[in-house]
Amino acid sequence: MFDIAGELHRWLTEGREFAVATVVSVGGSAPRDPGAALAVDRDGTAIGSVSGGCVEGAVYELCAQALEDGETRVERFGYSDEDAFAVGLTCGGIIDIMVTPVGRRAPVRQVLSSALSAVLRGAPGALARVVEGPPELLGGALLVHPDGSYEGGLGGAVELDRTAAGEAGALLDAGRTGSVTVAASEARRGSPRTESGGGSYCPGGLTLFVETSVPPPRMIVFGAIDFAAALVRVGKFLGYHVTVCDARPVFATAARFAEADEIVVDWPHRYLRSTKTDARTVLCVLTHDAKFDVPLLKVALGLPVAFVGAMGSRRTHADRERRLREAGVGEAELGRLRSPIGLDLGARTPEETAVSIAAEIVAGRRGGTGVPLTGVGTPIHRAA
């Protein structure tokens, strides 16, 4: 739902009544990830998408129905072998969609308003909603903040809200959107209990869909060169907060990198030691100059980041590896280095090279192989 936060928040402030359909579960080759949403107001205006077109018409009708009867419902859509033109996903996937009416006095209205406001401010938060369980709790929602406090409620006992807040907080800490389930016997009594053991939960019971809003992941591009300018544009397109860092002030300028979120003039290794990174951060080293690369990569390969890549020819790469070993970098750390950076697309121009680099980053993030889909039996959409 956060993908249409701006429009939905405007509808709320205007006092509109609407129904919002949210993808809460995906199986197989489904076109949209959990959290994708479509909303329909009383006038029939629609915003967003849950399937890229496959089942939009049927979901639109479900939203209209929810506005009339005030009932929250969860519907499953999948491929129909008998009739490819029937309502279903012709790509072969399965999606579960929760449709929630939001009237002027709906209990969920204030919770949604707070959650959407947080998204628009860039503040982290997790919105937990009941998608499976006792009928009287279906659609109940609470918003969990990073400090563990929460707004709203699921419609049950206080203990239920506390447990839900704890589960949602765990997903918020990880920056993940997904579902969690608490034990059925305890949930119905209003005192839920979760099973420990590697993050697995009891089947059945009360299932929560938790949609998290976290700051965008960081892409730090080292080396203020023309290839960096193209990579900045692609990084922004992919949703990264992009920083350009170079020790040379004559090159690291706002005029050259107008689309970057931040430009830093500093020695790359010194900046990387001082700045905040996390498990989603990608580091792209485009300087291909040993006096910058070696101290920078020594720091980078010791950090728990998602991706470390370095530009250069194969000869440059071999020399770089030798220098890094001499600097004390171990084989396990060297094994994390993606160099030469990018997939083999035959790229020549800065823009083509940026696409090549971005393709490798996406493949690593999503678990892709990087090979052409034509003639390959692997799933197009998969869990990372």
Short mmCIF file of C-alpha atoms in Angstrom, two decimals:
data_model
loop_
_atom_site.label_atom_id
_atom_site.label_comp_id
_atom_site.label_asym_id
_atom_site.label_seq_id
_atom_site.Cartn_x
_atom_site.Cartn_y
_atom_site.Cartn_z
CA MET A 1 0.00 0.00 0.00
CA PHE A 2 2.94 2.29 0.57
CA ASP A 3 3.52 2.40 -3.20
CA ILE A 4 0.48 4.71 -3.49
CA ALA A 5 1.06 6.55 -0.20
CA GLY A 6 0.84 10.05 -1.67
CA GLU A 7 -2.53 9.61 -3.38
CA LEU A 8 -4.05 7.63 -0.50
CA HIS A 9 -2.98 10.22 2.07
CA ARG A 10 -4.58 12.92 -0.06
CA TRP A 11 -7.82 10.93 -0.16
CA LEU A 12 -7.76 10.62 3.63
CA THR A 13 -7.19 14.33 4.18
CA GLU A 14 -10.03 15.10 1.74
CA GLY A 15 -12.35 12.87 3.76
CA ARG A 16 -12.98 10.42 0.95
CA GLU A 17 -14.32 6.94 1.58
CA PHE A 18 -12.51 4.21 -0.32
CA ALA A 19 -11.54 0.56 -0.33
CA VAL A 20 -7.92 -0.51 -0.67
CA ALA A 21 -6.83 -3.88 -2.08
CA THR A 22 -3.36 -5.05 -1.03
CA VAL A 23 -1.30 -7.99 -2.26
CA VAL A 24 -0.57 -9.93 0.94
CA SER A 25 0.85 -13.17 -0.46
CA VAL A 26 2.51 -14.23 -3.72
CA GLY A 27 3.25 -17.63 -5.21
CA GLY A 28 4.94 -18.53 -8.46
CA SER A 29 5.45 -16.03 -11.26
CA ALA A 30 3.27 -13.22 -9.94
CA PRO A 31 3.82 -9.73 -11.43
CA ARG A 32 3.68 -7.63 -8.23
CA ASP A 33 5.30 -8.09 -4.82
CA PRO A 34 3.46 -8.16 -1.47
CA GLY A 35 2.41 -4.64 -0.53
CA ALA A 36 1.34 -3.58 -4.02
CA ALA A 37 -2.08 -1.93 -3.81
CA LEU A 38 -5.08 -0.67 -5.75
CA ALA A 39 -7.66 1.70 -4.21
CA VAL A 40 -11.14 2.71 -5.39
CA ASP A 41 -13.15 5.60 -3.94
CA ARG A 42 -16.92 6.18 -3.81
CA ASP A 43 -16.84 7.97 -7.17
CA GLY A 44 -15.21 4.98 -8.84
CA THR A 45 -11.78 6.59 -9.19
CA ALA A 46 -9.00 4.01 -9.09
CA ILE A 47 -5.31 4.37 -8.29
CA GLY A 48 -2.51 1.82 -8.13
CA SER A 49 -2.21 -1.75 -9.37
CA VAL A 50 -2.08 -5.22 -7.87
CA SER A 51 -1.24 -7.34 -10.90
CA GLY A 52 -0.09 -5.19 -13.79
CA GLY A 53 -3.45 -5.72 -15.48
CA CYS A 54 -4.28 -9.44 -15.06
CA VAL A 55 -6.97 -9.16 -12.39
CA GLU A 56 -7.47 -5.42 -12.01
CA GLY A 57 -11.09 -5.52 -13.17
CA ALA A 58 -12.09 -8.20 -10.67
CA VAL A 59 -10.29 -6.45 -7.83
CA TYR A 60 -11.98 -3.18 -8.76
CA GLU A 61 -15.35 -4.90 -8.33
CA LEU A 62 -14.27 -6.33 -4.97
CA CYS A 63 -13.37 -2.83 -3.81
CA ALA A 64 -16.78 -1.54 -4.90
CA GLN A 65 -18.45 -4.40 -3.05
CA ALA A 66 -16.45 -3.72 0.11
CA LEU A 67 -17.55 -0.09 0.03
CA GLU A 68 -21.16 -1.22 -0.08
CA ASP A 69 -21.15 -3.92 2.60
CA GLY A 70 -18.28 -2.66 4.78
CA GLU A 71 -16.69 -6.12 4.93
CA THR A 72 -12.97 -6.89 4.76
CA ARG A 73 -12.23 -9.94 2.62
CA VAL A 74 -9.23 -11.90 1.30
CA GLU A 75 -9.45 -13.36 -2.22
CA ARG A 76 -7.06 -15.62 -4.13
CA PHE A 77 -6.38 -15.24 -7.84
CA GLY A 78 -4.49 -17.74 -9.99
CA TYR A 79 -4.07 -19.09 -13.51
CA SER A 80 -6.97 -20.98 -15.12
CA ASP A 81 -5.91 -23.75 -17.49
CA GLU A 82 -9.48 -24.15 -18.79
CA ASP A 83 -9.89 -20.55 -19.86
CA ALA A 84 -6.88 -18.31 -20.26
CA PHE A 85 -9.22 -15.35 -20.57
CA ALA A 86 -10.99 -16.02 -17.28
CA VAL A 87 -10.19 -13.88 -14.26
CA GLY A 88 -6.73 -15.05 -13.26
CA LEU A 89 -3.01 -14.60 -13.71
CA THR A 90 -2.03 -15.78 -17.16
CA CYS A 91 1.63 -15.62 -16.08
CA GLY A 92 0.99 -18.70 -13.93
CA GLY A 93 1.29 -17.17 -10.47
CA ILE A 94 -1.02 -16.98 -7.47
CA ILE A 95 -1.72 -13.88 -5.40
CA ASP A 96 -3.79 -13.34 -2.28
CA ILE A 97 -5.38 -9.92 -2.03
CA MET A 98 -6.96 -8.33 1.04
CA VAL A 99 -9.66 -5.74 0.37
CA THR A 100 -10.35 -3.33 3.23
CA PRO A 101 -13.08 -0.65 3.25
CA VAL A 102 -12.03 2.68 4.77
CA GLY A 103 -15.10 4.70 5.67
CA ARG A 104 -15.16 8.06 7.43
CA ARG A 105 -15.56 6.33 10.80
CA ALA A 106 -13.63 3.14 10.08
CA PRO A 107 -11.35 2.16 13.01
CA VAL A 108 -8.50 1.55 10.57
CA ARG A 109 -8.69 5.05 9.09
CA GLN A 110 -6.52 6.84 11.68
CA VAL A 111 -3.95 4.05 11.67
CA LEU A 112 -3.64 4.24 7.89
CA SER A 113 -3.36 8.03 8.06
CA SER A 114 -0.49 7.79 10.55
CA ALA A 115 1.25 5.09 8.52
CA LEU A 116 1.00 6.99 5.24
CA SER A 117 2.16 10.21 6.90
CA ALA A 118 5.23 8.38 8.18
CA VAL A 119 5.98 7.06 4.69
CA LEU A 120 5.75 10.52 3.17
CA ARG A 121 8.05 11.93 5.87
CA GLY A 122 10.56 9.18 5.27
CA ALA A 123 10.08 7.92 8.84
CA PRO A 124 10.44 4.16 9.46
CA GLY A 125 7.40 2.20 10.56
CA ALA A 126 5.59 -1.12 10.17
CA LEU A 127 1.87 -1.50 9.45
CA ALA A 128 0.52 -4.86 10.68
CA ARG A 129 -2.91 -6.05 9.51
CA VAL A 130 -4.83 -9.26 10.22
CA VAL A 131 -5.27 -11.27 7.00
CA GLU A 132 -6.29 -14.61 8.50
CA GLY A 133 -7.94 -15.44 11.79
CA PRO A 134 -11.19 -14.86 13.67
CA PRO A 135 -13.64 -12.99 11.38
CA GLU A 136 -14.10 -10.17 13.90
CA LEU A 137 -10.34 -9.40 13.74
CA LEU A 138 -9.90 -9.50 9.95
CA GLY A 139 -8.51 -6.19 8.70
CA GLY A 140 -7.54 -4.95 12.17
CA ALA A 141 -4.42 -2.78 11.99
CA LEU A 142 -1.69 -1.28 14.11
CA LEU A 143 1.31 0.89 13.28
CA VAL A 144 4.59 0.01 14.99
CA HIS A 145 7.36 2.59 15.48
CA PRO A 146 11.10 1.84 15.73
CA ASP A 147 11.07 2.33 19.51
CA GLY A 148 8.47 -0.44 19.90
CA SER A 149 5.50 1.85 20.59
CA TYR A 150 2.42 1.41 18.44
CA GLU A 151 -0.85 3.03 17.40
CA GLY A 152 -4.19 1.37 16.75
CA GLY A 153 -5.13 -2.21 17.56
CA LEU A 154 -6.22 -5.51 16.08
CA GLY A 155 -9.57 -5.59 17.82
CA GLY A 156 -8.63 -8.19 20.44
CA ALA A 157 -7.00 -8.06 23.87
CA VAL A 158 -4.04 -5.84 24.74
CA GLU A 159 -1.76 -8.89 24.86
CA LEU A 160 -2.59 -9.60 21.23
CA ASP A 161 -1.56 -6.08 20.20
CA ARG A 162 1.69 -6.38 22.16
CA THR A 163 2.63 -9.62 20.47
CA ALA A 164 1.71 -8.27 17.04
CA ALA A 165 3.82 -5.17 17.74
CA GLY A 166 6.78 -7.37 18.64
CA GLU A 167 6.50 -9.43 15.48
CA ALA A 168 6.06 -6.36 13.29
CA GLY A 169 9.00 -4.69 15.03
CA ALA A 170 11.24 -7.63 14.13
CA LEU A 171 10.36 -7.25 10.44
CA LEU A 172 10.89 -3.49 10.71
CA ASP A 173 14.38 -4.05 12.11
CA ALA A 174 15.15 -6.26 9.11
CA GLY A 175 13.53 -3.86 6.63
CA ARG A 176 11.30 -6.66 5.30
CA THR A 177 7.66 -6.88 4.28
CA GLY A 178 5.98 -10.23 4.89
CA SER A 179 3.62 -12.36 6.95
CA VAL A 180 3.86 -13.82 10.46
CA THR A 181 1.51 -16.16 12.28
CA VAL A 182 0.82 -16.69 16.00
CA ALA A 183 -0.58 -19.82 17.58
CA ALA A 184 -4.29 -20.30 16.90
CA SER A 185 -5.27 -21.52 20.37
CA GLU A 186 -3.62 -18.57 22.12
CA ALA A 187 -4.67 -15.93 19.58
CA ARG A 188 -8.36 -16.70 20.04
CA ARG A 189 -8.03 -16.21 23.78
CA GLY A 190 -6.37 -12.85 23.25
CA SER A 191 -2.96 -13.96 24.55
CA PRO A 192 -0.95 -14.94 21.47
CA ARG A 193 2.25 -16.90 21.61
CA THR A 194 4.88 -17.39 18.93
CA GLU A 195 7.20 -20.33 18.53
CA SER A 196 10.89 -19.58 18.65
CA GLY A 197 13.25 -21.39 16.37
CA GLY A 198 14.85 -19.58 13.47
CA GLY A 199 11.94 -17.29 12.77
CA SER A 200 9.42 -20.05 12.03
CA TYR A 201 5.87 -19.71 13.24
CA CYS A 202 3.00 -22.10 13.95
CA PRO A 203 0.85 -22.82 10.88
CA GLY A 204 -2.70 -21.47 10.92
CA GLY A 205 -3.91 -19.21 13.67
CA LEU A 206 -3.78 -15.46 13.43
CA THR A 207 -1.79 -14.32 10.39
CA LEU A 208 -0.52 -10.78 10.13
CA PHE A 209 0.63 -9.05 6.96
CA VAL A 210 3.35 -6.59 7.92
CA GLU A 211 4.26 -3.83 5.48
CA THR A 212 7.42 -1.93 6.42
CA SER A 213 8.57 1.52 5.45
CA VAL A 214 12.29 2.10 5.81
CA PRO A 215 14.68 4.68 4.33
CA PRO A 216 15.83 3.75 0.81
CA PRO A 217 18.99 1.65 0.56
CA ARG A 218 22.25 3.46 -0.10
CA MET A 219 24.39 3.34 -3.22
CA ILE A 220 27.79 4.93 -2.72
CA VAL A 221 29.69 5.62 -5.94
CA PHE A 222 33.39 6.27 -5.53
CA GLY A 223 35.09 8.15 -8.34
CA ALA A 224 33.65 11.28 -9.94
CA ILE A 225 33.98 10.17 -13.57
CA ASP A 226 31.59 10.11 -16.51
CA PHE A 227 30.67 6.48 -15.82
CA ALA A 228 29.69 7.55 -12.30
CA ALA A 229 27.27 10.16 -13.65
CA ALA A 230 25.44 7.48 -15.63
CA LEU A 231 25.42 5.11 -12.66
CA VAL A 232 23.93 7.82 -10.44
CA ARG A 233 20.97 8.14 -12.79
CA VAL A 234 20.39 4.39 -12.87
CA GLY A 235 20.79 4.14 -9.10
CA LYS A 236 18.15 6.80 -8.56
CA PHE A 237 15.85 5.00 -11.00
CA LEU A 238 16.22 1.81 -8.92
CA GLY A 239 15.26 3.67 -5.75
CA TYR A 240 18.64 4.08 -4.08
CA HIS A 241 19.81 7.07 -2.05
CA VAL A 242 22.94 7.83 -4.10
CA THR A 243 26.14 9.38 -2.78
CA VAL A 244 29.14 10.30 -4.92
CA CYS A 245 32.50 10.47 -3.17
CA ASP A 246 35.83 11.64 -4.58
CA ALA A 247 38.87 13.28 -3.04
CA ARG A 248 39.18 15.76 -5.94
CA PRO A 249 36.91 18.81 -5.50
CA VAL A 250 37.33 19.89 -9.12
CA PHE A 251 35.48 16.73 -10.25
CA ALA A 252 33.06 16.08 -7.37
CA THR A 253 30.63 18.91 -8.09
CA ALA A 254 26.86 19.37 -8.02
CA ALA A 255 26.96 20.55 -11.63
CA ARG A 256 28.35 17.20 -12.79
CA PHE A 257 26.14 15.05 -10.56
CA ALA A 258 22.88 16.96 -10.37
CA GLU A 259 20.81 13.82 -9.68
CA ALA A 260 22.93 12.60 -6.74
CA ASP A 261 21.42 12.91 -3.27
CA GLU A 262 24.79 13.76 -1.78
CA ILE A 263 28.27 14.69 -2.99
CA VAL A 264 31.22 14.20 -0.66
CA VAL A 265 34.74 15.53 -1.17
CA ASP A 266 36.97 13.30 0.93
CA TRP A 267 39.37 10.40 0.65
CA PRO A 268 37.10 7.44 -0.13
CA HIS A 269 38.41 5.09 2.57
CA ARG A 270 38.17 7.78 5.21
CA TYR A 271 34.60 8.63 4.25
CA LEU A 272 33.54 4.97 4.17
CA ARG A 273 34.85 4.46 7.70
CA SER A 274 32.79 7.38 8.99
CA THR A 275 29.50 6.96 7.13
CA LYS A 276 26.59 4.65 7.98
CA THR A 277 26.11 1.49 5.94
CA ASP A 278 23.92 -1.59 6.37
CA ALA A 279 23.12 -4.94 4.78
CA ARG A 280 21.32 -3.22 1.86
CA THR A 281 24.15 -0.83 0.95
CA VAL A 282 25.92 -1.21 -2.40
CA LEU A 283 29.43 0.15 -2.95
CA CYS A 284 30.62 0.85 -6.49
CA VAL A 285 34.31 1.68 -6.85
CA LEU A 286 34.91 3.34 -10.22
CA THR A 287 38.21 5.12 -9.51
CA HIS A 288 40.45 2.29 -10.83
CA ASP A 289 43.43 4.05 -9.26
CA ALA A 290 45.45 1.97 -6.78
CA LYS A 291 46.07 4.84 -4.37
CA PHE A 292 42.30 5.18 -3.93
CA ASP A 293 41.15 1.61 -4.61
CA VAL A 294 43.34 -0.41 -2.25
CA PRO A 295 42.69 1.43 1.03
CA LEU A 296 39.02 1.84 0.08
CA LEU A 297 38.44 -1.81 -0.80
CA LYS A 298 40.29 -2.95 2.33
CA VAL A 299 37.65 -1.10 4.36
CA ALA A 300 34.72 -2.02 2.09
CA LEU A 301 35.39 -5.78 2.08
CA GLY A 302 35.31 -5.81 5.87
CA LEU A 303 31.81 -4.31 6.04
CA PRO A 304 28.52 -6.32 6.09
CA VAL A 305 27.13 -4.63 2.97
CA ALA A 306 25.13 -6.14 0.10
CA PHE A 307 27.54 -5.52 -2.77
CA VAL A 308 31.13 -4.39 -3.35
CA GLY A 309 32.15 -3.93 -6.97
CA ALA A 310 35.18 -2.33 -8.61
CA MET A 311 35.74 -1.13 -12.18
CA GLY A 312 38.81 -1.95 -14.22
CA SER A 313 40.28 -4.26 -16.82
CA ARG A 314 41.20 -7.84 -16.00
CA ARG A 315 44.83 -6.76 -15.78
CA THR A 316 43.85 -4.00 -13.36
CA HIS A 317 41.83 -6.51 -11.37
CA ALA A 318 44.75 -8.94 -11.09
CA ASP A 319 47.06 -6.14 -9.93
CA ARG A 320 44.41 -4.91 -7.49
CA GLU A 321 44.01 -8.36 -5.96
CA ARG A 322 47.78 -8.66 -5.52
CA ARG A 323 47.92 -5.29 -3.76
CA LEU A 324 44.98 -6.17 -1.53
CA ARG A 325 46.62 -9.42 -0.46
CA GLU A 326 49.78 -7.51 0.35
CA ALA A 327 47.66 -5.14 2.42
CA GLY A 328 46.40 -8.07 4.49
CA VAL A 329 43.02 -8.76 2.89
CA GLY A 330 42.11 -12.44 3.25
CA GLU A 331 40.77 -14.79 0.59
CA ALA A 332 37.27 -14.87 2.10
CA GLU A 333 37.05 -11.09 1.87
CA LEU A 334 38.45 -11.07 -1.66
CA GLY A 335 35.77 -13.57 -2.61
CA ARG A 336 33.15 -10.89 -1.98
CA LEU A 337 34.66 -8.50 -4.52
CA ARG A 338 32.76 -8.20 -7.80
CA SER A 339 35.46 -7.22 -10.26
CA PRO A 340 35.44 -6.34 -13.07
CA ILE A 341 32.12 -4.86 -12.03
CA GLY A 342 28.95 -5.55 -14.05
CA LEU A 343 27.43 -8.30 -16.18
CA ASP A 344 28.76 -9.17 -19.62
CA LEU A 345 26.44 -7.10 -21.84
CA GLY A 346 29.10 -5.95 -24.27
CA ALA A 347 28.67 -2.46 -22.82
CA ARG A 348 30.73 0.39 -24.28
CA THR A 349 29.22 3.74 -23.32
CA PRO A 350 28.88 5.06 -19.75
CA GLU A 351 25.12 4.50 -19.94
CA GLU A 352 25.49 0.91 -21.14
CA THR A 353 28.08 0.27 -18.45
CA ALA A 354 25.75 1.67 -15.81
CA VAL A 355 23.03 -0.74 -16.97
CA SER A 356 25.55 -3.59 -16.77
CA ILE A 357 26.49 -2.67 -13.19
CA ALA A 358 22.87 -2.23 -12.16
CA ALA A 359 22.00 -5.62 -13.68
CA GLU A 360 24.61 -7.33 -11.51
CA ILE A 361 23.35 -5.53 -8.40
CA VAL A 362 19.74 -6.55 -9.11
CA ALA A 363 20.76 -10.16 -9.85
CA GLY A 364 22.61 -10.34 -6.55
CA ARG A 365 19.73 -8.80 -4.64
CA ARG A 366 17.03 -10.98 -6.18
CA GLY A 367 18.94 -14.22 -6.67
CA GLY A 368 19.07 -14.02 -10.45
CA THR A 369 21.54 -15.84 -12.69
CA GLY A 370 22.24 -13.05 -15.14
CA VAL A 371 21.69 -15.36 -18.14
CA PRO A 372 19.07 -14.72 -20.87
CA LEU A 373 15.56 -15.90 -19.99
CA THR A 374 15.06 -17.29 -23.49
CA GLY A 375 15.43 -21.06 -23.40
CA VAL A 376 16.04 -21.18 -19.63
CA GLY A 377 13.64 -23.04 -17.35
CA THR A 378 14.28 -20.99 -14.21
CA PRO A 379 11.38 -18.96 -12.74
CA ILE A 380 11.14 -15.36 -13.90
CA HIS A 381 10.03 -14.16 -10.46
CA ARG A 382 11.61 -15.77 -7.43
CA ALA A 383 12.31 -15.14 -3.79
CA ALA A 384 15.77 -13.66 -3.25
#
